[in-house]
CSV table of C-alpha atoms in Angstrom, one decimal:
chain,number,residue,atom,x,y,z
A,1,MET,CA,6.2,-10.3,56.6
A,2,ARG,CA,3.4,-12.5,55.5
A,3,ALA,CA,1.7,-9.6,53.7
A,4,GLY,CA,5.0,-8.9,51.9
A,5,GLY,CA,5.3,-12.6,51.1
A,6,ASP,CA,1.8,-12.6,49.6
A,7,GLY,CA,2.6,-9.6,47.4
A,8,ARG,CA,5.7,-11.4,46.1
A,9,ALA,CA,3.6,-14.5,45.5
A,10,HIS,CA,0.9,-12.6,43.6
A,11,GLY,CA,3.7,-11.0,41.5
A,12,LEU,CA,5.3,-14.4,40.8
A,13,LEU,CA,1.9,-15.9,39.9
A,14,GLY,CA,1.2,-13.1,37.5
A,15,ARG,CA,4.6,-13.6,35.8
A,16,SER,CA,4.0,-17.4,35.7
A,17,SER,CA,0.6,-16.9,34.1
A,18,SER,CA,2.1,-14.7,31.5
A,19,TRP,CA,5.0,-17.1,30.9
A,20,LEU,CA,2.6,-20.1,30.6
A,21,SER,CA,0.5,-18.2,28.1
A,22,ARG,CA,3.5,-17.5,25.9
A,23,LEU,CA,4.6,-21.1,26.2
A,24,ALA,CA,1.2,-22.4,25.2
A,25,ALA,CA,1.2,-20.0,22.2
A,26,ARG,CA,4.6,-21.1,21.2
A,27,PHE,CA,3.7,-24.7,21.0
A,28,SER,CA,0.2,-24.2,19.6
A,29,PRO,CA,-0.1,-26.3,16.4
A,30,ARG,CA,-1.9,-23.4,14.7
A,31,SER,CA,0.5,-20.6,15.9
A,32,SER,CA,2.1,-18.4,13.3
A,33,ARG,CA,5.5,-19.0,14.9
A,34,THR,CA,5.2,-22.7,14.4
A,35,ARG,CA,4.1,-22.2,10.8
A,36,GLY,CA,7.1,-20.0,10.4
A,37,ARG,CA,9.4,-22.6,11.7
A,38,GLU,CA,7.9,-25.3,9.5
A,39,ALA,CA,8.5,-23.1,6.5
A,40,SER,CA,12.1,-22.3,7.5
A,41,SER,CA,12.8,-25.9,8.1
A,42,HIS,CA,12.9,-26.4,4.3
A,43,ALA,CA,15.8,-23.9,4.0
A,44,LEU,CA,19.2,-25.4,3.3
A,45,GLY,CA,20.4,-23.9,6.5
A,46,THR,CA,24.1,-24.5,6.0
A,47,ARG,CA,26.4,-21.5,6.3
A,48,GLY,CA,23.3,-19.2,6.0
A,49,ALA,CA,22.1,-20.6,2.7
A,50,GLU,CA,18.5,-19.5,2.1
A,51,THR,CA,17.5,-21.5,-0.9
A,52,GLY,CA,14.8,-24.1,-0.1
A,53,SER,CA,15.7,-27.8,-0.2
A,54,GLN,CA,12.2,-28.8,-1.1
A,55,ASN,CA,12.8,-28.2,-4.8
A,56,ILE,CA,16.0,-30.3,-4.6
A,57,LYS,CA,14.2,-33.2,-3.0
A,58,LYS,CA,11.6,-33.3,-5.8
A,59,ARG,CA,14.3,-34.1,-8.4
A,60,LEU,CA,16.2,-36.9,-6.6
A,61,PRO,CA,15.7,-39.3,-3.7
A,62,CYS,CA,16.6,-38.1,-0.2
A,63,ALA,CA,17.5,-40.2,2.8
A,64,ILE,CA,16.0,-38.8,6.0
A,65,LEU,CA,18.3,-39.2,9.0
A,66,LYS,CA,17.0,-40.0,12.5
A,67,LYS,CA,17.1,-37.5,15.3
A,68,GLY,CA,20.3,-37.7,17.2
A,69,LYS,CA,22.3,-39.0,14.2
A,70,VAL,CA,22.7,-35.8,12.2
A,71,ASN,CA,25.8,-34.5,14.1
A,72,LEU,CA,27.6,-37.7,13.2
A,73,PHE,CA,27.7,-36.5,9.6
A,74,GLU,CA,27.3,-32.8,9.6
A,75,GLN,CA,29.7,-32.0,12.4
A,76,SER,CA,31.7,-35.1,13.0
A,77,ARG,CA,31.8,-35.7,9.2
A,78,ASN,CA,31.6,-39.5,9.4
A,79,PRO,CA,31.9,-40.7,5.7
A,80,ILE,CA,29.6,-43.7,6.2
A,81,ILE,CA,25.9,-43.6,7.0
A,82,TYR,CA,24.8,-47.0,8.4
A,83,GLY,CA,21.3,-48.3,7.9
A,84,GLY,CA,20.4,-47.7,11.6
A,85,ALA,CA,20.9,-44.0,11.1
A,86,VAL,CA,18.3,-43.7,8.3
A,87,GLU,CA,14.7,-43.0,9.3
A,88,ARG,CA,13.3,-43.4,5.8
A,89,ILE,CA,14.1,-42.8,2.1
A,90,ASP,CA,11.9,-40.4,0.1
A,91,VAL,CA,11.8,-41.2,-3.6
A,92,GLU,CA,10.0,-39.9,-6.6
A,93,ASP,CA,8.2,-43.2,-7.1
A,94,ALA,CA,6.7,-43.6,-3.6
A,95,ALA,CA,5.2,-47.0,-4.5
A,96,GLY,CA,8.7,-48.3,-5.1
A,97,GLY,CA,10.2,-47.3,-1.8
A,98,SER,CA,13.8,-47.8,-1.2
A,99,ASP,CA,13.8,-50.8,-3.5
A,100,ALA,CA,13.3,-48.4,-6.4
A,101,LEU,CA,16.9,-47.2,-5.9
A,102,ALA,CA,19.5,-49.2,-7.7
A,103,PRO,CA,22.7,-49.7,-5.6
A,104,GLY,CA,25.1,-46.9,-6.1
A,105,LYS,CA,22.6,-44.2,-7.0
A,106,PRO,CA,23.4,-40.7,-5.8
A,107,VAL,CA,21.0,-39.3,-3.2
A,108,TYR,CA,20.7,-36.4,-0.9
A,109,PHE,CA,20.5,-36.9,2.9
A,110,SER,CA,18.8,-34.5,5.2
A,111,ASP,CA,17.8,-34.1,8.8
A,112,TRP,CA,14.2,-34.9,10.0
A,113,LYS,CA,13.2,-31.3,9.1
A,114,SER,CA,14.2,-31.9,5.5
A,115,ARG,CA,17.2,-29.6,5.7
A,116,ILE,CA,19.7,-30.9,3.1
A,117,ILE,CA,23.0,-31.8,4.7
A,118,GLY,CA,24.9,-33.4,1.8
A,119,TRP,CA,24.8,-36.2,-0.8
A,120,GLY,CA,26.3,-39.6,-1.3
A,121,PHE,CA,25.9,-42.9,-3.0
A,122,TYR,CA,23.0,-44.9,-1.6
A,123,ASN,CA,22.7,-48.7,-1.3
A,124,PRO,CA,19.5,-50.2,0.1
A,125,THR,CA,21.1,-53.7,0.4
A,126,SER,CA,24.3,-52.7,2.2
A,127,THR,CA,25.0,-52.0,5.9
A,128,TYR,CA,26.9,-49.0,4.4
A,129,ARG,CA,23.6,-47.4,3.5
A,130,CYS,CA,25.1,-44.2,2.2
A,131,ARG,CA,28.7,-43.4,1.4
A,132,VAL,CA,29.0,-39.7,1.9
A,133,MET,CA,30.7,-37.7,-0.9
A,134,GLU,CA,30.0,-34.1,-0.2
A,135,LEU,CA,28.5,-31.9,2.5
A,136,ALA,CA,26.4,-28.9,1.4
A,137,SER,CA,28.8,-26.6,3.3
A,138,ASP,CA,31.7,-28.0,1.2
A,139,SER,CA,30.5,-27.4,-2.3
A,140,PRO,CA,33.3,-25.4,-4.0
A,141,ASP,CA,31.3,-24.0,-6.9
A,142,GLY,CA,28.1,-23.2,-5.1
A,143,SER,CA,26.0,-25.3,-7.5
A,144,PHE,CA,25.1,-27.8,-4.8
A,145,ALA,CA,24.3,-25.2,-2.1
A,146,SER,CA,22.3,-23.0,-4.4
A,147,GLY,CA,20.2,-25.7,-6.0
A,148,ASP,CA,20.7,-24.2,-9.5
A,149,GLY,CA,20.1,-26.8,-12.2
A,150,ASP,CA,20.3,-30.4,-11.1
A,151,PRO,CA,23.1,-30.7,-8.6
A,152,LEU,CA,23.2,-34.5,-8.8
A,153,SER,CA,23.0,-34.8,-12.6
A,154,SER,CA,25.3,-37.4,-14.2
A,155,ASP,CA,27.5,-34.6,-15.6
A,156,ARG,CA,28.0,-32.9,-12.2
A,157,VAL,CA,28.6,-36.2,-10.4
A,158,ALA,CA,31.2,-37.1,-13.1
A,159,SER,CA,32.8,-33.7,-12.7
A,160,PHE,CA,32.9,-34.1,-8.9
A,161,LEU,CA,34.6,-37.5,-9.1
A,162,ARG,CA,37.2,-36.2,-11.5
A,163,ARG,CA,38.0,-33.3,-9.2
A,164,ARG,CA,38.2,-35.6,-6.2
A,165,ILE,CA,40.6,-38.0,-8.0
A,166,LEU,CA,42.8,-35.1,-9.0
A,167,GLN,CA,42.9,-33.9,-5.4
A,168,ALA,CA,44.1,-37.3,-4.4
A,169,ARG,CA,46.9,-37.1,-6.9
A,170,GLU,CA,47.9,-33.6,-5.7
A,171,ALA,CA,48.0,-35.0,-2.1
A,172,ARG,CA,50.6,-37.6,-3.1
A,173,LYS,CA,52.7,-35.0,-4.9
A,174,ALA,CA,52.6,-33.0,-1.6
A,175,ILE,CA,54.4,-35.8,0.2
A,176,GLY,CA,56.9,-36.4,-2.6
A,177,LEU,CA,55.3,-39.3,-4.5
A,178,PRO,CA,56.4,-40.4,-6.9
A,179,SER,CA,60.0,-39.6,-6.4
A,180,ALA,CA,62.6,-39.8,-9.2
A,181,HIS,CA,64.8,-42.9,-9.1
A,182,LYS,CA,63.5,-44.0,-5.7
A,183,THR,CA,59.8,-44.8,-5.4
A,184,ASN,CA,57.0,-45.1,-8.0
A,185,ALA,CA,54.8,-47.7,-6.3
A,186,TYR,CA,52.3,-46.0,-3.9
A,187,ARG,CA,48.7,-45.7,-2.9
A,188,LEU,CA,47.0,-43.1,-5.1
A,189,ILE,CA,43.5,-43.3,-3.7
A,190,ASN,CA,42.8,-44.6,-0.2
A,191,SER,CA,39.0,-44.9,0.1
A,192,GLU,CA,37.7,-42.9,3.0
A,193,GLY,CA,41.1,-41.3,3.5
A,194,ASP,CA,40.6,-39.5,0.2
A,195,SER,CA,36.8,-39.0,0.7
A,196,LEU,CA,36.0,-41.7,-2.0
A,197,SER,CA,34.7,-44.5,0.2
A,198,GLY,CA,34.8,-47.8,-1.6
A,199,LEU,CA,37.5,-46.9,-4.1
A,200,VAL,CA,41.2,-47.9,-3.7
A,201,VAL,CA,43.8,-47.3,-6.4
A,202,ASP,CA,47.5,-48.2,-6.3
A,203,ARG,CA,50.0,-46.8,-8.9
A,204,PHE,CA,52.9,-49.0,-10.0
A,205,GLY,CA,54.9,-47.0,-12.4
A,206,THR,CA,52.9,-46.8,-15.6
A,207,ASP,CA,50.2,-49.1,-14.3
A,208,LEU,CA,47.2,-48.3,-12.1
A,209,VAL,CA,45.3,-51.0,-10.2
A,210,VAL,CA,41.8,-50.3,-9.1
A,211,GLN,CA,40.3,-52.2,-6.2
A,212,SER,CA,36.5,-51.8,-6.4
A,213,SER,CA,34.4,-52.8,-3.3
A,214,SER,CA,31.3,-50.6,-3.6
A,215,ALA,CA,28.3,-50.5,-5.9
A,216,TRP,CA,28.8,-46.9,-6.8
A,217,VAL,CA,32.4,-47.6,-8.1
A,218,GLU,CA,31.0,-50.3,-10.4
A,219,SER,CA,28.1,-48.2,-11.6
A,220,HIS,CA,30.4,-45.3,-12.3
A,221,LYS,CA,33.2,-47.4,-13.8
A,222,ASP,CA,33.5,-45.4,-17.0
A,223,VAL,CA,33.8,-42.2,-15.1
A,224,VAL,CA,36.4,-43.6,-12.8
A,225,LEU,CA,38.5,-45.0,-15.6
A,226,ALA,CA,38.4,-41.7,-17.6
A,227,ALA,CA,39.3,-39.7,-14.5
A,228,LEU,CA,42.2,-42.0,-13.6
A,229,ALA,CA,43.5,-41.8,-17.2
A,230,GLU,CA,43.3,-38.0,-17.1
A,231,SER,CA,44.9,-37.7,-13.6
A,232,ALA,CA,47.8,-39.9,-14.5
A,233,GLY,CA,48.7,-38.2,-17.8
A,234,ASP,CA,51.7,-36.4,-19.0
A,235,ASP,CA,52.7,-33.7,-16.5
A,236,PRO,CA,56.0,-31.8,-16.7
A,237,GLU,CA,56.1,-31.7,-12.9
A,238,GLU,CA,55.5,-35.4,-12.5
A,239,GLU,CA,58.5,-37.7,-11.7
A,240,ASP,CA,56.7,-40.5,-13.4
A,241,ALA,CA,55.8,-41.3,-17.0
A,242,ALA,CA,52.1,-41.2,-18.0
A,243,ALA,CA,50.1,-44.2,-17.0
A,244,GLU,CA,49.5,-46.7,-19.8
A,245,THR,CA,47.4,-49.5,-18.2
A,246,ILE,CA,44.5,-49.8,-15.7
A,247,ALA,CA,43.8,-53.1,-14.1
A,248,TRP,CA,40.3,-53.2,-12.6
A,249,ARG,CA,39.9,-55.7,-9.7
A,250,SER,CA,36.3,-56.2,-8.5
A,251,ASP,CA,36.0,-57.7,-5.0
A,252,ALA,CA,33.3,-60.1,-5.8
A,253,GLY,CA,32.7,-61.2,-2.2
A,254,ILE,CA,32.2,-57.6,-0.9
A,255,LEU,CA,30.2,-56.6,-4.0
A,256,LYS,CA,27.8,-59.4,-3.5
A,257,LYS,CA,26.9,-58.0,-0.1
A,258,GLU,CA,26.5,-54.7,-1.9
A,259,GLY,CA,23.9,-56.3,-4.2
A,260,VAL,CA,26.2,-56.3,-7.2
A,261,GLU,CA,27.1,-59.4,-9.2
A,262,VAL,CA,30.2,-59.1,-11.4
A,263,GLU,CA,31.0,-61.3,-14.4
A,264,SER,CA,34.8,-60.9,-14.0
A,265,GLY,CA,36.9,-60.0,-11.0
A,266,PHE,CA,39.8,-58.8,-13.2
A,267,GLU,CA,39.8,-56.7,-16.3
A,268,LEU,CA,42.6,-54.9,-18.1
A,269,TYR,CA,42.4,-51.6,-19.9
A,270,LYS,CA,44.8,-49.6,-22.1
A,271,ILE,CA,45.0,-45.9,-22.0
A,272,GLU,CA,45.3,-44.3,-25.4
A,273,ARG,CA,46.7,-40.8,-25.8
A,274,ASN,CA,46.7,-39.0,-29.1
A,275,GLY,CA,49.0,-36.2,-28.1
A,276,ASP,CA,46.9,-33.3,-29.5
A,277,GLY,CA,45.6,-32.2,-26.1
A,278,ALA,CA,42.4,-34.2,-26.3
A,279,ALA,CA,41.3,-36.2,-23.3
A,280,PRO,CA,42.8,-39.7,-23.2
A,281,THR,CA,40.5,-42.7,-24.0
A,282,VAL,CA,40.3,-46.0,-22.2
A,283,ALA,CA,39.6,-49.3,-24.0
A,284,PRO,CA,39.8,-53.0,-23.1
A,285,ALA,CA,43.3,-54.4,-23.5
A,286,PRO,CA,44.0,-57.2,-25.9
A,287,GLU,CA,44.1,-60.7,-24.5
A,288,ALA,CA,47.0,-61.1,-22.1
A,289,GLY,CA,50.0,-63.0,-23.5
A,290,GLY,CA,51.0,-64.7,-20.3
A,291,PRO,CA,52.3,-63.7,-16.8
A,292,GLU,CA,54.8,-61.3,-18.3
A,293,SER,CA,52.0,-59.1,-19.7
A,294,MET,CA,50.6,-58.8,-16.2
A,295,GLU,CA,53.8,-57.7,-14.6
A,296,SER,CA,54.9,-54.2,-13.6
A,297,LEU,CA,58.5,-53.4,-12.6
A,298,VAL,CA,58.6,-50.7,-9.9
A,299,LEU,CA,60.9,-48.9,-7.5
A,300,GLU,CA,60.5,-48.7,-3.7
A,301,ASN,CA,63.2,-46.9,-1.7
A,302,GLY,CA,65.5,-47.6,-4.6
A,303,ALA,CA,64.8,-51.4,-4.6
A,304,ARG,CA,63.3,-53.0,-7.7
A,305,PHE,CA,60.2,-55.2,-7.4
A,306,ALA,CA,58.1,-57.1,-9.9
A,307,VAL,CA,54.4,-56.7,-9.3
A,308,ARG,CA,51.9,-59.1,-10.7
A,309,LEU,CA,48.7,-57.1,-11.4
A,310,ASP,CA,46.5,-60.2,-11.3
A,311,MET,CA,47.6,-61.4,-7.8
A,312,GLN,CA,46.2,-60.8,-4.4
A,313,LYS,CA,44.6,-57.4,-3.6
A,314,THR,CA,46.4,-54.9,-5.9
A,315,GLY,CA,49.5,-57.1,-6.3
A,316,PHE,CA,51.9,-55.3,-3.8
A,317,TYR,CA,51.5,-54.0,-0.3
A,318,CYS,CA,52.5,-50.4,-0.5
A,319,ASP,CA,51.4,-49.8,3.1
A,320,GLN,CA,54.5,-51.5,4.4
A,321,ARG,CA,57.0,-49.3,2.5
A,322,ALA,CA,58.3,-47.4,5.6
A,323,ASN,CA,58.3,-50.6,7.6
A,324,ARG,CA,60.4,-52.4,5.0
A,325,ALA,CA,62.9,-49.5,5.1
A,326,HIS,CA,62.9,-49.9,8.9
A,327,VAL,CA,63.7,-53.7,8.6
A,328,ARG,CA,66.4,-52.9,6.1
A,329,SER,CA,68.1,-50.5,8.7
A,330,LEU,CA,68.1,-53.3,11.3
A,331,SER,CA,69.5,-56.1,9.2
A,332,ARG,CA,73.2,-55.5,8.7
A,333,GLY,CA,75.1,-58.6,9.8
A,334,LYS,CA,72.0,-60.4,11.0
A,335,ARG,CA,70.2,-63.7,10.2
A,336,CYS,CA,66.7,-62.7,9.1
A,337,LEU,CA,63.5,-64.7,8.7
A,338,ASP,CA,60.4,-63.3,6.8
A,339,LEU,CA,57.2,-65.1,7.7
A,340,CYS,CA,54.2,-64.7,5.3
A,341,CYS,CA,56.7,-63.1,3.0
A,342,TYR,CA,54.3,-62.9,0.0
A,343,THR,CA,56.5,-61.6,-2.9
A,344,GLY,CA,59.5,-61.0,-0.7
A,345,GLY,CA,59.3,-57.3,0.3
A,346,PHE,CA,60.7,-57.6,3.8
A,347,ALA,CA,63.2,-60.4,2.8
A,348,VAL,CA,64.7,-58.5,-0.1
A,349,SER,CA,64.9,-55.3,2.0
A,350,ALA,CA,66.7,-57.2,4.7
A,351,ALA,CA,69.2,-58.6,2.2
A,352,LEU,CA,69.8,-55.1,0.7
A,353,GLY,CA,70.4,-53.9,4.3
A,354,GLY,CA,73.3,-56.3,4.6
A,355,ALA,CA,71.8,-59.4,6.3
A,356,THR,CA,74.2,-62.4,6.3
A,357,SER,CA,71.3,-64.7,5.5
A,358,VAL,CA,67.6,-64.3,4.6
A,359,THR,CA,64.8,-66.9,4.6
A,360,GLY,CA,61.3,-66.1,3.4
A,361,VAL,CA,58.3,-68.4,3.9
A,362,ASP,CA,54.8,-68.2,2.4
A,363,SER,CA,52.1,-70.8,1.6
A,364,SER,CA,51.6,-69.4,-1.9
A,365,ALA,CA,53.8,-71.0,-4.5
A,366,ALA,CA,52.9,-68.2,-7.0
A,367,ALA,CA,54.0,-65.5,-4.5
A,368,ILE,CA,57.2,-67.4,-3.8
A,369,GLU,CA,58.0,-67.5,-7.5
A,370,VAL,CA,57.7,-63.7,-7.7
A,371,ALA,CA,59.8,-63.3,-4.5
A,372,ARG,CA,62.6,-65.3,-6.1
A,373,ARG,CA,62.4,-63.0,-9.2
A,374,ASN,CA,62.6,-60.0,-6.9
A,375,ALA,CA,65.8,-61.3,-5.3
A,376,VAL,CA,67.3,-61.7,-8.7
A,377,LEU,CA,66.2,-58.2,-9.7
A,378,ASN,CA,68.1,-56.7,-6.7
A,379,ASP,CA,71.1,-59.1,-7.1
A,380,VAL,CA,70.7,-60.5,-3.5
A,381,GLU,CA,70.5,-64.0,-2.2
A,382,CYS,CA,67.4,-65.1,-0.3
A,383,ASP,CA,66.1,-68.6,0.4
A,384,PHE,CA,62.4,-68.7,-0.2
A,385,VAL,CA,60.3,-71.6,1.0
A,386,ALA,CA,56.7,-72.4,-0.1
A,387,GLU,CA,55.2,-73.8,3.1
A,388,ASP,CA,52.6,-73.1,5.8
A,389,ILE,CA,54.3,-70.9,8.3
A,390,SER,CA,52.9,-72.8,11.3
A,391,LYS,CA,54.5,-76.0,10.0
A,392,PHE,CA,57.7,-74.3,9.1
A,393,MET,CA,58.0,-72.7,12.6
A,394,ALA,CA,57.2,-76.0,14.4
A,395,LYS,CA,60.0,-77.8,12.5
A,396,ALA,CA,62.4,-75.0,13.0
A,397,ALA,CA,61.7,-75.0,16.7
A,398,ASP,CA,62.3,-78.7,16.9
A,399,ARG,CA,65.7,-78.2,15.2
A,400,GLY,CA,66.5,-75.3,17.6
A,401,ASP,CA,66.9,-72.8,14.7
A,402,LYS,CA,67.2,-69.1,15.7
A,403,TRP,CA,67.2,-65.9,13.8
A,404,ASP,CA,68.4,-62.4,14.8
A,405,VAL,CA,65.5,-60.6,13.1
A,406,VAL,CA,62.1,-62.2,12.5
A,407,VAL,CA,59.3,-60.5,10.6
A,408,LEU,CA,55.7,-61.9,11.0
A,409,ASP,CA,53.2,-60.3,8.6
A,410,PRO,CA,50.2,-62.6,8.4
A,411,PRO,CA,47.1,-62.0,6.3
A,412,LYS,CA,44.0,-60.5,7.7
A,413,LEU,CA,42.9,-62.8,10.5
A,414,CYS,CA,39.9,-60.8,11.8
A,415,PRO,CA,37.4,-59.8,9.1
A,416,SER,CA,35.2,-58.0,11.6
A,417,ALA,CA,34.7,-57.3,15.3
A,418,LYS,CA,32.5,-60.4,15.5
A,419,PHE,CA,35.6,-62.6,15.0
A,420,LEU,CA,37.9,-60.6,17.3
A,421,ARG,CA,38.3,-63.2,20.1
A,422,GLN,CA,39.0,-66.0,17.7
A,423,ALA,CA,41.4,-63.9,15.7
A,424,LEU,CA,43.4,-62.9,18.9
A,425,ARG,CA,43.9,-66.5,19.8
A,426,LYS,CA,45.4,-67.1,16.3
A,427,TYR,CA,47.6,-64.0,16.6
A,428,GLU,CA,48.8,-65.1,20.0
A,429,ARG,CA,49.7,-68.6,18.9
A,430,LEU,CA,51.6,-67.4,15.8
A,431,ASN,CA,53.4,-64.7,17.7
A,432,ALA,CA,54.4,-67.1,20.5
A,433,MET,CA,55.8,-69.5,17.9
A,434,ALA,CA,57.7,-66.6,16.2
A,435,MET,CA,59.2,-65.4,19.5
A,436,ASP,CA,60.5,-68.9,20.1
A,437,LEU,CA,62.6,-68.5,16.9
A,438,VAL,CA,64.2,-65.2,17.9
A,439,SER,CA,67.7,-65.3,19.3
A,440,PRO,CA,68.1,-63.8,22.8
A,441,GLY,CA,68.4,-60.1,22.3
A,442,GLY,CA,67.0,-60.4,18.8
A,443,ILE,CA,64.2,-58.5,17.2
A,444,LEU,CA,60.7,-59.4,16.2
A,445,VAL,CA,58.7,-57.2,13.8
A,446,THR,CA,55.1,-58.3,14.1
A,447,CYS,CA,52.1,-57.0,12.1
A,448,SER,CA,48.3,-57.0,12.0
A,449,CYS,CA,46.3,-55.7,9.1
A,450,SER,CA,43.0,-56.3,10.9
A,451,GLY,CA,41.1,-53.1,11.5
A,452,ALA,CA,39.1,-54.6,14.4
A,453,VAL,CA,42.3,-55.4,16.2
A,454,ALA,CA,43.7,-51.9,15.8
A,455,LYS,CA,40.4,-50.2,16.8
A,456,GLY,CA,40.1,-52.4,19.9
A,457,MET,CA,43.8,-51.7,20.8
A,458,LYS,CA,44.1,-55.4,21.4
A,459,PHE,CA,47.5,-56.0,19.7
A,460,LEU,CA,49.9,-55.1,22.5
A,461,PRO,CA,47.9,-57.0,25.2
A,462,MET,CA,47.9,-60.0,22.9
A,463,LEU,CA,51.7,-59.7,22.5
A,464,SER,CA,52.0,-59.7,26.3
A,465,SER,CA,50.0,-63.0,26.4
A,466,ALA,CA,52.1,-64.5,23.6
A,467,ALA,CA,55.3,-63.6,25.5
A,468,ALA,CA,54.1,-65.3,28.6
A,469,ARG,CA,53.2,-68.3,26.5
A,470,ALA,CA,56.6,-68.4,24.9
A,471,GLY,CA,58.5,-67.7,28.2
A,472,ARG,CA,60.1,-64.5,26.7
A,473,ASP,CA,60.4,-61.0,27.9
A,474,LEU,CA,59.7,-58.1,25.5
A,475,ARG,CA,60.7,-54.5,25.1
A,476,VAL,CA,58.7,-52.3,22.7
A,477,LEU,CA,61.1,-50.4,20.3
A,478,ARG,CA,58.7,-49.0,17.8
A,479,THR,CA,55.0,-48.9,16.9
A,480,ALA,CA,53.9,-47.9,13.4
A,481,GLY,CA,51.1,-48.1,10.9
A,482,ALA,CA,50.7,-47.8,7.2
A,483,SER,CA,52.9,-45.5,5.0
A,484,GLU,CA,51.9,-41.9,4.6
A,485,ASP,CA,50.3,-42.4,1.2
A,486,HIS,CA,47.6,-44.5,3.0
A,487,MET,CA,46.1,-41.3,4.2
A,488,THR,CA,43.3,-41.6,6.8
A,489,SER,CA,40.5,-39.3,7.9
A,490,LEU,CA,40.2,-38.2,11.6
A,491,SER,CA,36.5,-38.7,11.0
A,492,TYR,CA,37.0,-42.3,10.2
A,493,PRO,CA,39.5,-44.0,12.6
A,494,GLU,CA,38.5,-47.4,11.2
A,495,GLY,CA,40.8,-46.6,8.3
A,496,GLN,CA,43.8,-47.1,10.5
A,497,TYR,CA,43.9,-50.8,10.1
A,498,LEU,CA,47.7,-51.7,10.1
A,499,THR,CA,49.6,-52.2,13.3
A,500,VAL,CA,53.3,-52.9,13.2
A,501,VAL,CA,55.3,-53.4,16.4
A,502,THR,CA,59.1,-53.8,16.7
A,503,LEU,CA,60.1,-55.8,19.8
A,504,LEU,CA,63.4,-56.6,21.5
A,505,VAL,CA,63.0,-60.2,22.6
A,506,VAL,CA,65.1,-61.0,25.7
């Protein structure tokens, strides 16, 4: 048996020696197989493309991703490449390094073997180092994957942005927006949800409002304006008239972090159409003649609202459309209180739903002025109060006031995960105070527009703590988010920022 065993051992040793020889040859730095792999690593490699990416790299900068990070973008399709995922940036002017790239410049990004994965807008000063626009596997016309010409020329980038904006319009048409005689106020472009990270556009009838929060949006402003004018033109299938005005709102605070200084946070443009089939033109609008010239009258679920284009964000929170309809359905014969009412969306909806009395409270006198106008537009009675909601709730509690339906929709209290604990304490205090104002068996509709709260799934636990603090028992009737026009990407769950919970307070 030993002899047999020795024979097997010699056979195994022979096979091991052969295997070790092949292994050594495989990893030899001078082996032809290694040289073959090095040559093939320059191939585009996506969906069998055989064209080398080396020529593409020579024309424009390329961000090289770290090992272990590639799948986040190639397979998981995350639309944001953070600075920690970038190994280095190769540029034409090697001496300039990444500083040679102006914020918002289009660049390729590749794996560590120089295999091109896609392109996006690069920003060396932002934590959002590259906003992904297109993967090599997704190029519809083949020009990106084939490398013919200059795939990231200004003309092709402009064509790409026009096509992406038109796709966003078609997506809204697919969900019935706009709808004749019912709703013409909606989100047209929702940043990452429409694969245009950093660009938000709301449509209010014949007016468009752009919210710019990225360097690339500012540097491609003319292209975005022209594409929006084209996408919102005369269309026999549209339920809306052609857009006439574009309000451009630059978020100066965010743009400063992007390395961009803006002279004005608000600019107004007029769309001019000559009717002969030529592309529309966009030009700065004449000086505004007062608040009326900044106002747009819109429809939402049949209700009429005045939207001030120069007010907070885009002027109207379209994300709450479905939730306002929900409150309207709950309000018949009820006393309703709308806290942080802004321009009266929930309050007016409750009044239209048949509420016996409606009170709206907001700290902004300008917003309260528009809210009162919205009540008049809909021929309903609402009592609007310009006051801090904490002070209002404290005084109402001292008087023993109660409401059957209370809506609490505070502004964003948590700008980032860094402030989550502090923000949750604020949410808990406000919700406990609001619960104290709900009649036994009444309803509280409470909201958070903080993405960090939604991502951490902290809202419901916070409500449980608030209920204990207020000495009330709760039943969850409904949980919801933003309206369907605020489309989000499964690859970017951070886009799901809005949380709306309807509670029975017993």
